[in-house]
Amino acid sequence: MKRQNARTLALIVSILTYLVVGAAVFETLESKQEKSHKRRLDARKYELMRKFNLTKANFEELELVVLQLKPHKAGVQWKFAGSFYFAITVITTIGYGHAAPSTDSGKVFCMFYALLGIPLTLVMFQSLGERINTFVRYLLHQAKKCLGMRQTEVSMANMVTIGFFSCLSTLCVGAAAFSHCEGWSFLHAFYYCFITLTTIGFGDYVALQRDDALQNDPRYVAFCFVYILMGLTVIGAFLNLVVLRFLTMNTEDERRDAKQKALMSVGKPRGEVTRLLPLSTSTSSTVVANDTTKAKDLKGAYTEVLHFQTICSCLWYRSKEKLQGSIPTMIPQEMTFSDAYLQQNSNCPHYMDPGSTGCVCSPRQCTSISSITTGLHILSPFNLFKRRSSV
């Protein structure tokens, strides 16, 4: 199974398991509270119906009116401030639900507005988060240099740590501010900030919905708008740092597989590679492929000598002679020392013309390449020669 398919299957199983575990935990935590709260509300409902002599139909009508009045509790919602607040919740996908268009034209415009605004907003936050990460990485690098640290490179762990504490501090600052302005507890305010900046947006806690705040407190309105946008930027920078790396794993694997296939196709026989290419390409490249294959075969003679240490050193002469008779230009400069070797030792008493075997050494001088390294006085002009592990 391909790595991408295995990862996708593992993610599906993990998400399903995560959903099942989450459902079980939420049921355990919330079920009893829900039942008790429902019993208290029903008791209060029947008490009010008896107190004010209301029928069930009258109570349901009153209940509907109260629900419709709830969005207007903070005052007029569709002035510019309230409309700007609603537009933020649309393009950032927060969607509190505290206000919604009631006209058909407003609903149609909202769909087209979201269709264009959501992708633009996601791209903007992703790009801004990338710039913030680059700036933070630069500042951290300069700080390490100023402190005289040996390792001045900024690691992924450093960036993740800074991003985590930046998100945590943003949530804490918002929780303190909203706890003071909205009258919530710190836990509830922290919960509101988290639900907002992660764009979950349940709508159970919504800022600017008390005491006509949208019209009467412009500074608080401006703070809410700036906090939501800046908080989403910080969260976006952290997600850009951590999550997007995992999102690009499949793309990286596909690219790696393509490279491996290309390398494997190079190693296949010429007939198989030709079948993989278009007809015109394979026809035009036949001559080039033949020349390349021949050159690789000729270079193989030197490769074998360099890798196999128990071959007679005079095979340099035989390989050189073979290559000079075919493609002289293919002989590397560092491999052409056999001529100098033969010229230097032509007056040696042990020198003899190459026979049928091509050996230019006497039996006493026929040594392996490994022994040459211990007797470099034989190749004194070439004392810089080292055994190579590859060509």
Short mmCIF file of C-alpha atoms in Angstrom, two decimals:
data_model
loop_
_atom_site.label_atom_id
_atom_site.label_comp_id
_atom_site.label_asym_id
_atom_site.label_seq_id
_atom_site.Cartn_x
_atom_site.Cartn_y
_atom_site.Cartn_z
CA MET A 1 0.00 0.00 0.00
CA LYS A 2 1.28 3.45 -0.89
CA ARG A 3 2.33 5.71 1.94
CA GLN A 4 -0.28 8.33 1.02
CA ASN A 5 -3.10 5.77 1.04
CA ALA A 6 -1.94 4.32 4.36
CA ARG A 7 -1.78 7.79 5.91
CA THR A 8 -5.26 8.68 4.61
CA LEU A 9 -6.72 5.44 5.97
CA ALA A 10 -5.02 6.01 9.32
CA LEU A 11 -6.41 9.55 9.47
CA ILE A 12 -9.94 8.34 8.73
CA VAL A 13 -9.74 5.69 11.45
CA SER A 14 -8.24 8.21 13.88
CA ILE A 15 -10.98 10.79 13.24
CA LEU A 16 -13.76 8.23 13.63
CA THR A 17 -12.21 6.98 16.86
CA TYR A 18 -11.79 10.56 18.07
CA LEU A 19 -15.46 11.29 17.33
CA VAL A 20 -16.63 8.20 19.20
CA VAL A 21 -14.47 9.03 22.22
CA GLY A 22 -15.62 12.66 22.20
CA ALA A 23 -19.28 11.67 21.96
CA ALA A 24 -18.91 9.31 24.91
CA VAL A 25 -17.19 11.95 27.04
CA PHE A 26 -19.72 14.68 26.19
CA GLU A 27 -22.59 12.31 26.95
CA THR A 28 -21.10 11.51 30.33
CA LEU A 29 -20.46 15.15 31.20
CA GLU A 30 -23.59 16.83 29.84
CA SER A 31 -26.43 14.30 29.89
CA LYS A 32 -27.34 14.55 33.58
CA GLN A 33 -27.06 18.34 33.56
CA GLU A 34 -29.32 18.55 30.51
CA LYS A 35 -32.05 16.40 32.10
CA SER A 36 -32.02 18.31 35.37
CA HIS A 37 -32.05 21.67 33.57
CA LYS A 38 -34.97 20.53 31.41
CA ARG A 39 -36.95 19.49 34.50
CA ARG A 40 -36.37 22.87 36.14
CA LEU A 41 -37.46 24.74 33.01
CA ASP A 42 -40.62 22.67 32.65
CA ALA A 43 -41.50 23.30 36.28
CA ARG A 44 -40.97 27.04 35.82
CA LYS A 45 -43.06 26.97 32.62
CA TYR A 46 -46.10 25.38 34.30
CA GLU A 47 -45.70 27.74 37.25
CA LEU A 48 -45.88 30.76 34.94
CA MET A 49 -48.83 29.31 33.04
CA ARG A 50 -50.77 28.88 36.30
CA LYS A 51 -49.70 32.24 37.65
CA PHE A 52 -50.78 34.25 34.60
CA ASN A 53 -53.58 31.89 33.54
CA LEU A 54 -51.97 31.12 30.15
CA THR A 55 -52.96 28.32 27.87
CA LYS A 56 -50.35 26.23 26.16
CA ALA A 57 -50.95 28.06 22.85
CA ASN A 58 -50.58 31.44 24.58
CA PHE A 59 -47.33 30.38 26.19
CA GLU A 60 -45.88 29.10 22.89
CA GLU A 61 -46.79 32.38 21.20
CA LEU A 62 -45.10 34.32 23.98
CA GLU A 63 -42.08 32.06 23.73
CA LEU A 64 -41.77 32.73 19.99
CA VAL A 65 -41.90 36.49 20.54
CA VAL A 66 -39.15 36.29 23.15
CA LEU A 67 -36.92 34.29 20.80
CA GLN A 68 -37.41 36.81 18.02
CA LEU A 69 -36.59 39.69 20.36
CA LYS A 70 -33.32 38.14 21.48
CA PRO A 71 -31.22 39.43 18.55
CA HIS A 72 -32.45 42.96 19.25
CA LYS A 73 -31.38 42.83 22.87
CA ALA A 74 -28.15 44.65 22.04
CA GLY A 75 -29.96 47.34 20.12
CA VAL A 76 -30.18 47.84 16.39
CA GLN A 77 -28.06 45.18 14.67
CA TRP A 78 -27.99 46.46 11.11
CA LYS A 79 -26.34 49.84 11.49
CA PHE A 80 -22.79 50.05 10.18
CA ALA A 81 -21.16 48.80 13.38
CA GLY A 82 -23.48 45.82 13.66
CA SER A 83 -23.20 45.08 9.93
CA PHE A 84 -19.40 45.19 10.15
CA TYR A 85 -19.56 42.79 13.10
CA PHE A 86 -21.76 40.44 11.10
CA ALA A 87 -19.45 40.66 8.04
CA ILE A 88 -16.50 39.64 10.24
CA THR A 89 -18.37 36.60 11.50
CA VAL A 90 -19.22 35.64 7.91
CA ILE A 91 -15.82 35.83 6.18
CA THR A 92 -13.97 34.37 9.19
CA THR A 93 -16.52 31.51 9.39
CA ILE A 94 -17.17 32.25 13.08
CA GLY A 95 -20.93 32.43 12.54
CA TYR A 96 -22.23 33.21 16.02
CA GLY A 97 -25.82 33.17 14.84
CA HIS A 98 -26.68 36.23 16.96
CA ALA A 99 -27.85 37.99 13.80
CA ALA A 100 -28.85 36.75 10.38
CA PRO A 101 -30.32 38.36 7.26
CA SER A 102 -34.08 38.19 7.15
CA THR A 103 -34.74 39.45 3.62
CA ASP A 104 -34.36 37.28 0.52
CA SER A 105 -32.01 39.78 -1.09
CA GLY A 106 -29.88 39.83 2.07
CA LYS A 107 -29.66 36.04 2.11
CA VAL A 108 -28.63 35.88 -1.56
CA PHE A 109 -26.00 38.58 -1.09
CA CYS A 110 -24.72 36.80 2.03
CA MET A 111 -24.08 33.61 0.05
CA PHE A 112 -22.14 35.38 -2.71
CA TYR A 113 -20.33 37.55 -0.17
CA ALA A 114 -19.18 34.45 1.76
CA LEU A 115 -18.28 32.60 -1.43
CA LEU A 116 -15.68 35.22 -2.30
CA GLY A 117 -14.78 36.48 1.17
CA ILE A 118 -13.97 33.18 2.88
CA PRO A 119 -11.21 32.07 0.45
CA LEU A 120 -9.70 35.56 0.43
CA THR A 121 -9.70 35.66 4.22
CA LEU A 122 -8.10 32.23 4.53
CA VAL A 123 -5.36 33.17 2.06
CA MET A 124 -4.78 36.48 3.83
CA PHE A 125 -4.45 34.90 7.28
CA GLN A 126 -2.19 32.16 5.90
CA SER A 127 0.09 34.68 4.17
CA LEU A 128 0.12 37.01 7.17
CA GLY A 129 0.90 34.10 9.47
CA GLU A 130 3.80 33.09 7.25
CA ARG A 131 5.21 36.64 7.38
CA ILE A 132 4.83 36.72 11.16
CA ASN A 133 6.67 33.40 11.49
CA THR A 134 9.48 34.70 9.30
CA PHE A 135 9.78 37.87 11.39
CA VAL A 136 9.73 35.93 14.67
CA ARG A 137 12.37 33.54 13.33
CA TYR A 138 14.58 36.51 12.43
CA LEU A 139 14.13 38.11 15.86
CA LEU A 140 14.91 34.86 17.63
CA HIS A 141 18.01 34.34 15.49
CA GLN A 142 19.26 37.84 16.33
CA ALA A 143 18.51 37.30 20.02
CA LYS A 144 20.57 34.11 20.04
CA LYS A 145 23.45 35.91 18.36
CA CYS A 146 23.32 38.75 20.89
CA LEU A 147 23.34 36.26 23.76
CA GLY A 148 26.42 34.57 22.29
CA MET A 149 24.83 31.18 21.97
CA ARG A 150 26.66 28.55 19.94
CA GLN A 151 23.56 27.32 18.12
CA THR A 152 22.02 30.40 16.53
CA GLU A 153 19.79 28.48 14.15
CA VAL A 154 16.09 28.62 15.01
CA SER A 155 14.66 25.12 15.26
CA MET A 156 11.11 23.97 14.68
CA ALA A 157 10.76 23.33 18.41
CA ASN A 158 11.66 26.96 19.14
CA MET A 159 9.02 28.24 16.74
CA VAL A 160 6.33 25.88 18.04
CA THR A 161 7.07 26.91 21.64
CA ILE A 162 6.87 30.61 20.80
CA GLY A 163 3.69 30.07 18.78
CA PHE A 164 2.04 28.12 21.60
CA PHE A 165 2.76 30.76 24.23
CA SER A 166 1.68 33.52 21.83
CA CYS A 167 -1.70 31.83 21.39
CA LEU A 168 -2.03 31.24 25.12
CA SER A 169 -1.21 34.85 25.96
CA THR A 170 -3.68 36.11 23.33
CA LEU A 171 -6.44 34.00 24.85
CA CYS A 172 -5.60 35.14 28.39
CA VAL A 173 -5.54 38.84 27.46
CA GLY A 174 -8.91 38.52 25.73
CA ALA A 175 -10.37 36.55 28.62
CA ALA A 176 -9.35 39.23 31.09
CA ALA A 177 -10.79 42.01 28.92
CA PHE A 178 -14.11 40.32 28.18
CA SER A 179 -14.49 39.16 31.76
CA HIS A 180 -14.31 42.79 32.86
CA CYS A 181 -16.48 44.27 30.08
CA GLU A 182 -19.15 41.56 29.77
CA GLY A 183 -19.41 40.49 33.40
CA TRP A 184 -18.45 36.89 32.66
CA SER A 185 -16.26 34.69 34.78
CA PHE A 186 -12.68 34.25 33.61
CA LEU A 187 -13.38 30.66 32.58
CA HIS A 188 -16.40 31.64 30.51
CA ALA A 189 -14.52 34.54 28.94
CA PHE A 190 -11.59 32.26 28.11
CA TYR A 191 -14.06 29.78 26.63
CA TYR A 192 -15.58 32.56 24.51
CA CYS A 193 -12.15 33.63 23.20
CA PHE A 194 -11.20 30.08 22.34
CA ILE A 195 -14.49 29.35 20.56
CA THR A 196 -14.20 32.62 18.65
CA LEU A 197 -10.55 32.43 17.58
CA THR A 198 -10.89 28.81 16.50
CA THR A 199 -13.90 29.95 14.42
CA ILE A 200 -16.22 27.42 16.07
CA GLY A 201 -18.65 30.16 17.03
CA PHE A 202 -21.38 28.40 19.01
CA GLY A 203 -23.10 31.67 19.80
CA ASP A 204 -23.85 30.83 23.43
CA TYR A 205 -21.48 33.64 24.43
CA VAL A 206 -21.34 36.67 22.14
CA ALA A 207 -19.71 39.99 22.91
CA LEU A 208 -21.38 43.36 22.24
CA GLN A 209 -24.85 42.02 23.04
CA ARG A 210 -25.68 43.91 26.22
CA ASP A 211 -26.67 47.47 27.06
CA ASP A 212 -26.78 48.67 23.43
CA ALA A 213 -22.99 48.34 23.29
CA LEU A 214 -22.87 48.52 19.48
CA GLN A 215 -24.13 52.11 19.56
CA ASN A 216 -23.10 53.38 23.00
CA ASP A 217 -19.50 52.16 23.45
CA PRO A 218 -17.45 52.70 20.25
CA ARG A 219 -14.10 52.07 21.98
CA TYR A 220 -15.23 48.67 23.19
CA VAL A 221 -16.62 47.92 19.72
CA ALA A 222 -13.27 48.82 18.13
CA PHE A 223 -11.43 46.66 20.69
CA CYS A 224 -13.64 43.66 19.88
CA PHE A 225 -13.07 44.03 16.13
CA VAL A 226 -9.30 44.44 16.48
CA TYR A 227 -9.03 41.59 18.98
CA ILE A 228 -10.91 39.15 16.76
CA LEU A 229 -8.82 40.01 13.68
CA MET A 230 -5.46 40.06 15.51
CA GLY A 231 -6.30 36.91 17.45
CA LEU A 232 -7.19 35.08 14.26
CA THR A 233 -3.86 36.24 12.81
CA VAL A 234 -1.92 34.79 15.77
CA ILE A 235 -3.86 31.53 15.60
CA GLY A 236 -3.33 31.46 11.83
CA ALA A 237 0.43 31.88 12.28
CA PHE A 238 0.52 28.95 14.69
CA LEU A 239 -1.57 26.76 12.38
CA ASN A 240 0.62 27.77 9.44
CA LEU A 241 3.62 26.62 11.44
CA VAL A 242 2.25 23.29 12.63
CA VAL A 243 -0.80 22.11 10.71
CA LEU A 244 0.10 23.09 7.15
CA ARG A 245 3.25 20.98 7.32
CA PHE A 246 1.09 17.90 7.81
CA LEU A 247 -1.30 19.05 5.10
CA THR A 248 1.56 19.10 2.57
CA MET A 249 2.84 15.60 3.42
CA ASN A 250 0.85 13.95 0.64
CA THR A 251 2.18 16.45 -1.89
CA GLU A 252 5.75 15.81 -0.77
CA ASP A 253 5.23 12.05 -0.98
CA GLU A 254 3.79 12.33 -4.48
CA ARG A 255 6.80 14.36 -5.55
CA ARG A 256 9.18 11.85 -3.97
CA ASP A 257 7.42 8.95 -5.71
CA ALA A 258 7.69 10.75 -9.05
CA LYS A 259 11.43 11.18 -8.55
CA GLN A 260 11.84 7.52 -7.65
CA LYS A 261 9.93 6.46 -10.74
CA ALA A 262 12.15 8.67 -12.87
CA LEU A 263 15.28 7.13 -11.34
CA MET A 264 13.92 3.62 -11.83
CA SER A 265 13.13 4.34 -15.46
CA VAL A 266 16.77 5.38 -16.00
CA GLY A 267 17.91 2.02 -14.71
CA LYS A 268 15.56 0.00 -16.91
CA PRO A 269 16.61 -1.61 -20.20
CA ARG A 270 16.44 0.65 -23.22
CA GLY A 271 13.45 -1.21 -24.65
CA GLU A 272 11.40 -0.66 -21.50
CA VAL A 273 12.29 3.01 -21.33
CA THR A 274 11.35 3.40 -24.98
CA ARG A 275 7.92 1.97 -24.32
CA LEU A 276 7.43 4.54 -21.57
CA LEU A 277 8.17 7.44 -23.92
CA PRO A 278 6.08 8.84 -26.78
CA LEU A 279 6.89 7.50 -30.22
CA SER A 280 8.50 10.67 -31.51
CA THR A 281 10.57 11.16 -28.38
CA SER A 282 11.82 7.57 -28.27
CA THR A 283 12.75 7.64 -31.97
CA SER A 284 14.66 10.89 -31.77
CA SER A 285 16.54 9.88 -28.62
CA THR A 286 17.66 6.39 -29.78
CA VAL A 287 21.10 7.56 -30.92
CA VAL A 288 21.65 9.59 -27.79
CA ALA A 289 20.65 6.65 -25.61
CA ASN A 290 23.06 4.32 -27.48
CA ASP A 291 25.95 6.78 -27.05
CA THR A 292 25.15 7.25 -23.38
CA THR A 293 24.98 3.49 -22.75
CA LYS A 294 28.26 2.94 -24.58
CA ALA A 295 29.96 5.70 -22.61
CA LYS A 296 28.73 4.22 -19.33
CA ASP A 297 30.04 0.77 -20.35
CA LEU A 298 33.45 2.23 -21.16
CA LYS A 299 33.62 4.08 -17.90
CA GLY A 300 32.78 0.82 -16.19
CA ALA A 301 36.30 -0.48 -16.88
CA TYR A 302 37.78 2.17 -14.63
CA THR A 303 35.00 1.70 -12.10
CA GLU A 304 35.80 -1.98 -11.76
CA VAL A 305 39.49 -1.25 -11.21
CA LEU A 306 38.75 1.37 -8.59
CA HIS A 307 36.31 -0.85 -6.67
CA PHE A 308 38.08 -4.21 -6.98
CA GLN A 309 41.38 -4.04 -5.10
CA THR A 310 42.80 -7.48 -6.02
CA ILE A 311 43.30 -6.77 -9.72
CA CYS A 312 46.76 -6.21 -11.07
CA SER A 313 47.72 -2.54 -11.19
CA CYS A 314 48.77 -2.84 -14.80
CA LEU A 315 45.13 -3.11 -15.78
CA TRP A 316 45.29 0.67 -15.84
CA TYR A 317 47.23 0.27 -19.05
CA ARG A 318 44.77 -2.20 -20.54
CA SER A 319 41.73 -0.11 -19.63
CA LYS A 320 43.39 3.04 -20.87
CA GLU A 321 44.30 1.39 -24.16
CA LYS A 322 40.74 0.10 -24.59
CA LEU A 323 39.24 3.50 -23.98
CA GLN A 324 41.72 5.36 -26.17
CA GLY A 325 40.73 3.13 -29.08
CA SER A 326 37.07 4.07 -28.75
CA ILE A 327 36.30 7.41 -27.05
CA PRO A 328 39.44 9.19 -25.85
CA THR A 329 37.50 12.10 -24.42
CA MET A 330 35.81 9.88 -21.87
CA ILE A 331 39.05 9.30 -19.91
CA PRO A 332 39.07 11.46 -16.78
CA GLN A 333 42.22 13.45 -16.15
CA GLU A 334 42.90 11.86 -12.77
CA MET A 335 42.86 8.36 -14.34
CA THR A 336 45.54 8.90 -17.01
CA PHE A 337 48.62 8.23 -14.91
CA SER A 338 49.47 4.93 -16.59
CA ASP A 339 51.37 6.64 -19.42
CA ALA A 340 53.60 8.45 -17.00
CA TYR A 341 53.99 5.26 -15.05
CA LEU A 342 55.07 3.33 -18.17
CA GLN A 343 57.41 6.09 -19.34
CA GLN A 344 59.07 6.29 -15.95
CA ASN A 345 59.51 2.53 -15.69
CA SER A 346 60.31 1.77 -19.35
CA ASN A 347 63.98 1.32 -18.41
CA CYS A 348 63.15 -0.87 -15.48
CA PRO A 349 64.78 -4.36 -15.73
CA HIS A 350 61.46 -5.92 -14.91
CA TYR A 351 59.59 -4.15 -17.67
CA MET A 352 58.26 -6.28 -20.51
CA ASP A 353 55.92 -5.58 -23.42
CA PRO A 354 52.31 -6.49 -22.87
CA GLY A 355 51.67 -10.00 -23.95
CA SER A 356 48.48 -11.79 -24.64
CA THR A 357 47.31 -11.07 -21.14
CA GLY A 358 48.18 -7.40 -21.41
CA CYS A 359 50.18 -7.42 -18.20
CA VAL A 360 53.07 -4.95 -18.18
CA CYS A 361 54.63 -6.23 -14.97
CA SER A 362 56.89 -9.09 -14.18
CA PRO A 363 55.52 -11.70 -11.75
CA ARG A 364 57.50 -10.08 -8.98
CA GLN A 365 56.11 -6.63 -9.76
CA CYS A 366 52.51 -7.79 -10.43
CA THR A 367 50.82 -6.53 -7.30
CA SER A 368 47.33 -5.62 -6.33
CA ILE A 369 46.05 -2.13 -6.04
CA SER A 370 45.81 -2.51 -2.31
CA SER A 371 49.53 -3.23 -2.16
CA ILE A 372 50.26 -0.10 -4.15
CA THR A 373 49.00 1.96 -1.25
CA THR A 374 51.71 0.43 0.95
CA GLY A 375 54.42 0.81 -1.68
CA LEU A 376 53.89 4.27 -3.03
CA HIS A 377 57.58 4.53 -3.89
CA ILE A 378 56.75 2.64 -7.08
CA LEU A 379 54.35 5.41 -8.07
CA SER A 380 56.36 8.24 -6.55
CA PRO A 381 55.15 10.86 -9.07
CA PHE A 382 51.65 9.97 -8.05
CA ASN A 383 51.88 10.00 -4.26
CA LEU A 384 48.74 12.08 -4.12
CA PHE A 385 46.70 9.21 -5.57
CA LYS A 386 44.06 7.88 -3.19
CA ARG A 387 41.78 4.94 -3.56
CA ARG A 388 38.36 6.13 -4.58
CA SER A 389 35.18 4.48 -3.36
CA SER A 390 33.09 5.60 -6.33
CA VAL A 391 33.40 7.21 -9.71
#
